[in-house]
mmCIF file of C-alpha atoms in Angstrom:
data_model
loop_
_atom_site.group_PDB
_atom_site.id
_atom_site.type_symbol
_atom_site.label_atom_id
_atom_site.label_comp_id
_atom_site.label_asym_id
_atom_site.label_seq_id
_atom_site.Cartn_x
_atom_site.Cartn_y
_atom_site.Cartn_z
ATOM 1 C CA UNK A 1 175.307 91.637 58.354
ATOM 2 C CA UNK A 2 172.521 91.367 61.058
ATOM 3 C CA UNK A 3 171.051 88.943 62.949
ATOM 4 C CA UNK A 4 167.950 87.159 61.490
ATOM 5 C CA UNK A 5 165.501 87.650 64.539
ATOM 6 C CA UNK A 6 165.243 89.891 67.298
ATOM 7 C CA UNK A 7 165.613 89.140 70.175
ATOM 8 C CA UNK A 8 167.524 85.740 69.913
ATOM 9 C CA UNK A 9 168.121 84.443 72.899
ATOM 10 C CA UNK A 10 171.231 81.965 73.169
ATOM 11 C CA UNK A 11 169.767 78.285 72.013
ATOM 12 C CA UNK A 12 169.679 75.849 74.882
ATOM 13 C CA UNK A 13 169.084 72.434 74.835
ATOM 14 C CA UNK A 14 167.447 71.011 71.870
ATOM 15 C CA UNK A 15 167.547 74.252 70.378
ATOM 16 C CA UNK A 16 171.409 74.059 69.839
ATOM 17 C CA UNK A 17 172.812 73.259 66.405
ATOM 18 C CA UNK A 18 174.176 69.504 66.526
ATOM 19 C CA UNK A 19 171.840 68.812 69.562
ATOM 20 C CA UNK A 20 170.731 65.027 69.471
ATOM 21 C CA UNK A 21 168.018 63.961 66.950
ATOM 22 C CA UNK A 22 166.646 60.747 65.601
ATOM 23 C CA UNK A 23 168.619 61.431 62.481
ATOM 24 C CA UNK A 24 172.198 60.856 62.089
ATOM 25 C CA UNK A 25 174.219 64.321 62.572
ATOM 26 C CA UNK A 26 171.326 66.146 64.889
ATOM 27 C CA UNK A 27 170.193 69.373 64.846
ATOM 28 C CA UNK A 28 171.131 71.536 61.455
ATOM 29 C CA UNK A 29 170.612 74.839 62.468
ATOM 30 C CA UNK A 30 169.826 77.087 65.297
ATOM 31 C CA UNK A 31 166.390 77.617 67.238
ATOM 32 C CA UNK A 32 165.989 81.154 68.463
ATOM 33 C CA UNK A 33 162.775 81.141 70.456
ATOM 34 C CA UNK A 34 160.186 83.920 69.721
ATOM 35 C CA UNK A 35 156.596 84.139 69.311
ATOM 36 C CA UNK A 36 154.260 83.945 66.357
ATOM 37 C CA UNK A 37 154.642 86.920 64.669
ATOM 38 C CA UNK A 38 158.471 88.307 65.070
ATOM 39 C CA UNK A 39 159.983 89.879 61.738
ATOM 40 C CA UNK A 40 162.443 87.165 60.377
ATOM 41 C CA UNK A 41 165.271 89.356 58.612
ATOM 42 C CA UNK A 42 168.125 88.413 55.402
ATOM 43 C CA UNK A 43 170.883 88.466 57.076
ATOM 44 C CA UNK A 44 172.874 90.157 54.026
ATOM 45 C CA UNK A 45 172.268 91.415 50.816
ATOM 46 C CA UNK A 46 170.935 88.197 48.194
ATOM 47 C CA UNK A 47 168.768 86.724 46.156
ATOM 48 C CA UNK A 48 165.640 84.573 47.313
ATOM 49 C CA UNK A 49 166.458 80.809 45.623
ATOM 50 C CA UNK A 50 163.449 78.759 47.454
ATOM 51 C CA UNK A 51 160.144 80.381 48.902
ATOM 52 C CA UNK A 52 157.593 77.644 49.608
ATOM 53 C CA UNK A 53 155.701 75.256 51.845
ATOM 54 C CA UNK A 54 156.927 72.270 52.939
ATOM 55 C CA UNK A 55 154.633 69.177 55.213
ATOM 56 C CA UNK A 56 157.792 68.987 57.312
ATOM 57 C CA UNK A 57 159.249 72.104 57.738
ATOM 58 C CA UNK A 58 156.027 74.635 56.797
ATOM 59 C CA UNK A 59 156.781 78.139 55.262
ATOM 60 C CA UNK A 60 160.368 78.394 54.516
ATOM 61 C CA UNK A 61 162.919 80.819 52.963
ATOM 62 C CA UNK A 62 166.139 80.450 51.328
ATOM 63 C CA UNK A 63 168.370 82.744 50.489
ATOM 64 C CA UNK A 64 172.136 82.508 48.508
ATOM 65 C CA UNK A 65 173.584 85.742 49.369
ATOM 66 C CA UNK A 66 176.253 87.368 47.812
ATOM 67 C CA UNK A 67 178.791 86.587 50.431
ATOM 68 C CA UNK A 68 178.817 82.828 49.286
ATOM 69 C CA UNK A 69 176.629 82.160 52.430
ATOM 70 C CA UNK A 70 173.029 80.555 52.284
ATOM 71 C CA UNK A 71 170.565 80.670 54.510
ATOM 72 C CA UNK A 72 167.347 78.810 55.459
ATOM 73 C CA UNK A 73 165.103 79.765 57.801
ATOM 74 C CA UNK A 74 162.014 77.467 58.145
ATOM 75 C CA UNK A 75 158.671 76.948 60.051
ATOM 76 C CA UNK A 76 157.723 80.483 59.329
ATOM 77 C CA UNK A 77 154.228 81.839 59.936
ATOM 78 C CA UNK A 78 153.946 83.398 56.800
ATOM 79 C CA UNK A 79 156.717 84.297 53.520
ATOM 80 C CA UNK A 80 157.555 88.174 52.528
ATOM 81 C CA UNK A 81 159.280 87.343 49.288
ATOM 82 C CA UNK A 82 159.219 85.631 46.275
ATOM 83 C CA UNK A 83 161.771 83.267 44.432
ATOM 84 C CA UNK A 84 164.461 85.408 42.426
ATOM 85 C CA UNK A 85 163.918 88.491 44.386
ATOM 86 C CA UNK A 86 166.674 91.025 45.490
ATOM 87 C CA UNK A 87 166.946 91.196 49.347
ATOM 88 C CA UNK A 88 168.767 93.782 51.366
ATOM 89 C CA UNK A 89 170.389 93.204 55.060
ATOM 90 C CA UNK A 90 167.795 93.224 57.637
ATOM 91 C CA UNK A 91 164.824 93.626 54.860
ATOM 92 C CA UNK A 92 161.631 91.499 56.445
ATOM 93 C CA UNK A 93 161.437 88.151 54.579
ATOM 94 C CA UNK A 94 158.912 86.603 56.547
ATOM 95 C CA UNK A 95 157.157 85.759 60.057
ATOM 96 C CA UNK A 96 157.874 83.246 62.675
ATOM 97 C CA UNK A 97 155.422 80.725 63.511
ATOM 98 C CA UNK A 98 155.358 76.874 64.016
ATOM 99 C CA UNK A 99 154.405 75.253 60.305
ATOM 100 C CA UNK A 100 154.779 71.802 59.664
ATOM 101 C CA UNK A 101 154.973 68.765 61.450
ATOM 102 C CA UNK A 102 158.606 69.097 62.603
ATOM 103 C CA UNK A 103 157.739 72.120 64.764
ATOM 104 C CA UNK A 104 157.108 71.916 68.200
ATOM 105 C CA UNK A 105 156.183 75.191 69.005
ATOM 106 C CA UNK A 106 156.669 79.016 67.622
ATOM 107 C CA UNK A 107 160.532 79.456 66.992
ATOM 108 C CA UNK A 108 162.510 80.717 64.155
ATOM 109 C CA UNK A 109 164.244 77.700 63.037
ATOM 110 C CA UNK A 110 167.685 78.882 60.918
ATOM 111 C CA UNK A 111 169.999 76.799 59.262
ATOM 112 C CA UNK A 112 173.571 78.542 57.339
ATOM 113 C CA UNK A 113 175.850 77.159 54.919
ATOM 114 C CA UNK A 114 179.030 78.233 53.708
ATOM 115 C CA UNK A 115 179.646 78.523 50.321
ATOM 116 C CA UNK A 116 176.708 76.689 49.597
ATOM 117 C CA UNK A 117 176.996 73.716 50.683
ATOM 118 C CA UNK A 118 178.703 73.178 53.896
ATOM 119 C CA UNK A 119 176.830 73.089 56.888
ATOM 120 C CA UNK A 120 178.327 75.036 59.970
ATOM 121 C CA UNK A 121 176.525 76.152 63.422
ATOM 122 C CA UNK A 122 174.354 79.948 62.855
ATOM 123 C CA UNK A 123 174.292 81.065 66.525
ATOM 124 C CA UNK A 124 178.518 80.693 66.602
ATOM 125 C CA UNK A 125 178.657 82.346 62.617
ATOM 126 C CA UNK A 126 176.353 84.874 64.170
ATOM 127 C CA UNK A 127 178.024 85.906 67.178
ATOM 128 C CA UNK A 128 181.738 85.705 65.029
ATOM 129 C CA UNK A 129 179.938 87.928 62.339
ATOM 130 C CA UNK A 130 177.558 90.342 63.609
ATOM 131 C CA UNK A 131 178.324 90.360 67.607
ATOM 132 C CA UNK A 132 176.823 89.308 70.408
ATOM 133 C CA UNK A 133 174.135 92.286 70.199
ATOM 134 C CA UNK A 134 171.204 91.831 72.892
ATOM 135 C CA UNK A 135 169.526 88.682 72.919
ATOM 136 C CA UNK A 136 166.951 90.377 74.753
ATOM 137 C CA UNK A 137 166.205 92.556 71.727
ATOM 138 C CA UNK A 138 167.322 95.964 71.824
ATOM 139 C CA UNK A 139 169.755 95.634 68.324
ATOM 140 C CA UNK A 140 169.274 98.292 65.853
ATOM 141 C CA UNK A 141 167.401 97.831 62.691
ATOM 142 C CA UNK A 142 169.657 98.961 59.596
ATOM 143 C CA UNK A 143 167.388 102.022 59.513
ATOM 144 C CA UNK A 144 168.266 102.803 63.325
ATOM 145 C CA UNK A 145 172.141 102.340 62.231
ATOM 146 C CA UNK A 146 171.597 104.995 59.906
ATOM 147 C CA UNK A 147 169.726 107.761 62.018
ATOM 148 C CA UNK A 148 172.670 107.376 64.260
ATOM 149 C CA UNK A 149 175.504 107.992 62.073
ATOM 150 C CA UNK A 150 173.145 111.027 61.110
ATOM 151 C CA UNK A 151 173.480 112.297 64.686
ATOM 152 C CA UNK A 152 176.931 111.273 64.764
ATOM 153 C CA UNK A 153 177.580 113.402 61.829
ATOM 154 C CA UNK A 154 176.452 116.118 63.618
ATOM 155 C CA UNK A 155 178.141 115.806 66.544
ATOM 156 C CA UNK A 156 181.181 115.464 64.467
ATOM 157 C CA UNK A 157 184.500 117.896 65.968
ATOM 158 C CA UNK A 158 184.673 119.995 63.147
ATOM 159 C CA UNK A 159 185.862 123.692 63.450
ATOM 160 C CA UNK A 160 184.666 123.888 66.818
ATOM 161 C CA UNK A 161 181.593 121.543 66.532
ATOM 162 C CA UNK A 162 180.526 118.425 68.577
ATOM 163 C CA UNK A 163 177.737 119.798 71.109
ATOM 164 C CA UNK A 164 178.366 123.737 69.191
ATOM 165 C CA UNK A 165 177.400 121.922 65.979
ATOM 166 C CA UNK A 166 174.551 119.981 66.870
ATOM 167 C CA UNK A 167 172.707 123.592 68.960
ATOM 168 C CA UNK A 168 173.258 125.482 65.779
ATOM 169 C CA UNK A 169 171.562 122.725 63.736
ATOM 170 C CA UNK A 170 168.875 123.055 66.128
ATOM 171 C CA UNK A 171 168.930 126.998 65.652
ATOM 172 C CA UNK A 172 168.480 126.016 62.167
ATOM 173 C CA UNK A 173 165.878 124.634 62.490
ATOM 174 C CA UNK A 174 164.333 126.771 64.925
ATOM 175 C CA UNK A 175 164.375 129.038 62.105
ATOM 176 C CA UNK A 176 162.914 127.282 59.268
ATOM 177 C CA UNK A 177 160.014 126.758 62.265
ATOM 178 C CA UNK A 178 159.606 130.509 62.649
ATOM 179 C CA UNK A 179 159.655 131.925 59.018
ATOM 180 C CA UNK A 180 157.611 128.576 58.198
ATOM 181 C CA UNK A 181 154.565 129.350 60.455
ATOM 182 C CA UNK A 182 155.012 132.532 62.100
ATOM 183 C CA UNK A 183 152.402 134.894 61.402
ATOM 184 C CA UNK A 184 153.317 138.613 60.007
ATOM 185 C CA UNK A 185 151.220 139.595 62.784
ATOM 186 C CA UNK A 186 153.627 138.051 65.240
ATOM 187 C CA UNK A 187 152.100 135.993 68.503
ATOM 188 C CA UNK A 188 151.775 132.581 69.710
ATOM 189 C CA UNK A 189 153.800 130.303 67.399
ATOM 190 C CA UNK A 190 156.949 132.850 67.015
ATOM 191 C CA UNK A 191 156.548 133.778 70.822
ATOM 192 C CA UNK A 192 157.301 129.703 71.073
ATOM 193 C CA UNK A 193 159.712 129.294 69.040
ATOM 194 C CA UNK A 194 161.285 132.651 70.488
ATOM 195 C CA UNK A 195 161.696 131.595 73.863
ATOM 196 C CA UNK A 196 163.350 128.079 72.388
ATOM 197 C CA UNK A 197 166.072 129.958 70.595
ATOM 198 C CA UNK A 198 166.950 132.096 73.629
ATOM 199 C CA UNK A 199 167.393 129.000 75.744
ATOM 200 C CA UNK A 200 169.632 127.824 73.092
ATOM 201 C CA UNK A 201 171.338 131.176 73.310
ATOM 202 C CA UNK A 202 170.550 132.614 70.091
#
């Protein structure tokens, strides 16, 4: 699971789920405040139920995923997906903006609901869920996640590895460099790649 903007700074004010409104109950989601433009994410794997435009709410998004959570995150600049379409944890399904009339500025506006139907606060499911992160942006994407448990693997203490694993790696491919684009005549490109290898002490 990952959050559905970054950054998301912590709601304040009117931006807080259950802040006052003129309707009974107040505010029914969470207001994470970034500009026109940020990548709006599915939180976890689902399927899109509602893509559309709305005079109140603008562009929105809703999404049952397969968790038993919904989401739906509204006033969006512009929608990524289409009604019955498969979405994956942090795949784009739209912009933020400020669409219809109930917007008072850009904002990703995010309401969640647990199985189905009841209503509960997103920045507190959020922060239970996925973790506090960085609110000033600096989470990983799922494709980020993934690089690093590459260079985790690598690092992995196996038979002497850790640090020893990851230089020969980079022997490796120090090698596949050399045979790759070294001339038979020898010269510039193997003299390079030379003189990297002996630093690495091969």
């Amino acid at each position: 699971m990952v959050w559905p903007v970054n950054p998301h700074p912590t709601p304040t004010g009117a931006q807080v789920y259950g802040s006052p409104r003129s309707y009974p109950g107040g505010h029914i989601g969470s207001d994470y405040g970034v500009s026109t433009g940020t990548s709006v994410l599915a939180i976890s794997d689902g399927v899109i139920t509602q893509s559309a435009f709305d005079s109140l709410v603008g562009n929105y998004v809703r999404i049952d995923h397969d968790n038993g959570v919904t989401t739906r995150s509204i006033h969006l600049s512009s929608r990524s997906v289409s009604v019955g379409q498969r979405v994956s944890a942090g795949q784009q399904i739209g912009l933020s903006g400020a669409t219809g009339t109930a917007a008072n500025g850009p904002h990703l506006h995010i309401e969640v609901y647990l199985n189905r139907t009841n209503r509960t606060d997103p920045h507190a499911f959020f922060l239970q869920y996925v973790g506090p992160g960085n609110d000033e942006g600096d989470d990983m994407t799922p494709e980020q996640d993934a690089r690093l448990k590459n260079i985790e693997s690598l690092l992995a203490v196996e038979n002497g590895g850790g640090i020893r694993g990851l230089v020969n790696n980079v022997k490796a491919i120090g090698n596949n460099i050399e045979s790759i684009l070294a001339k038979e005549s020898g010269g510039g490109i193997r003299a390079t790649v030379n003189a990297i290898k002996a630093k690495l002490g091969a």
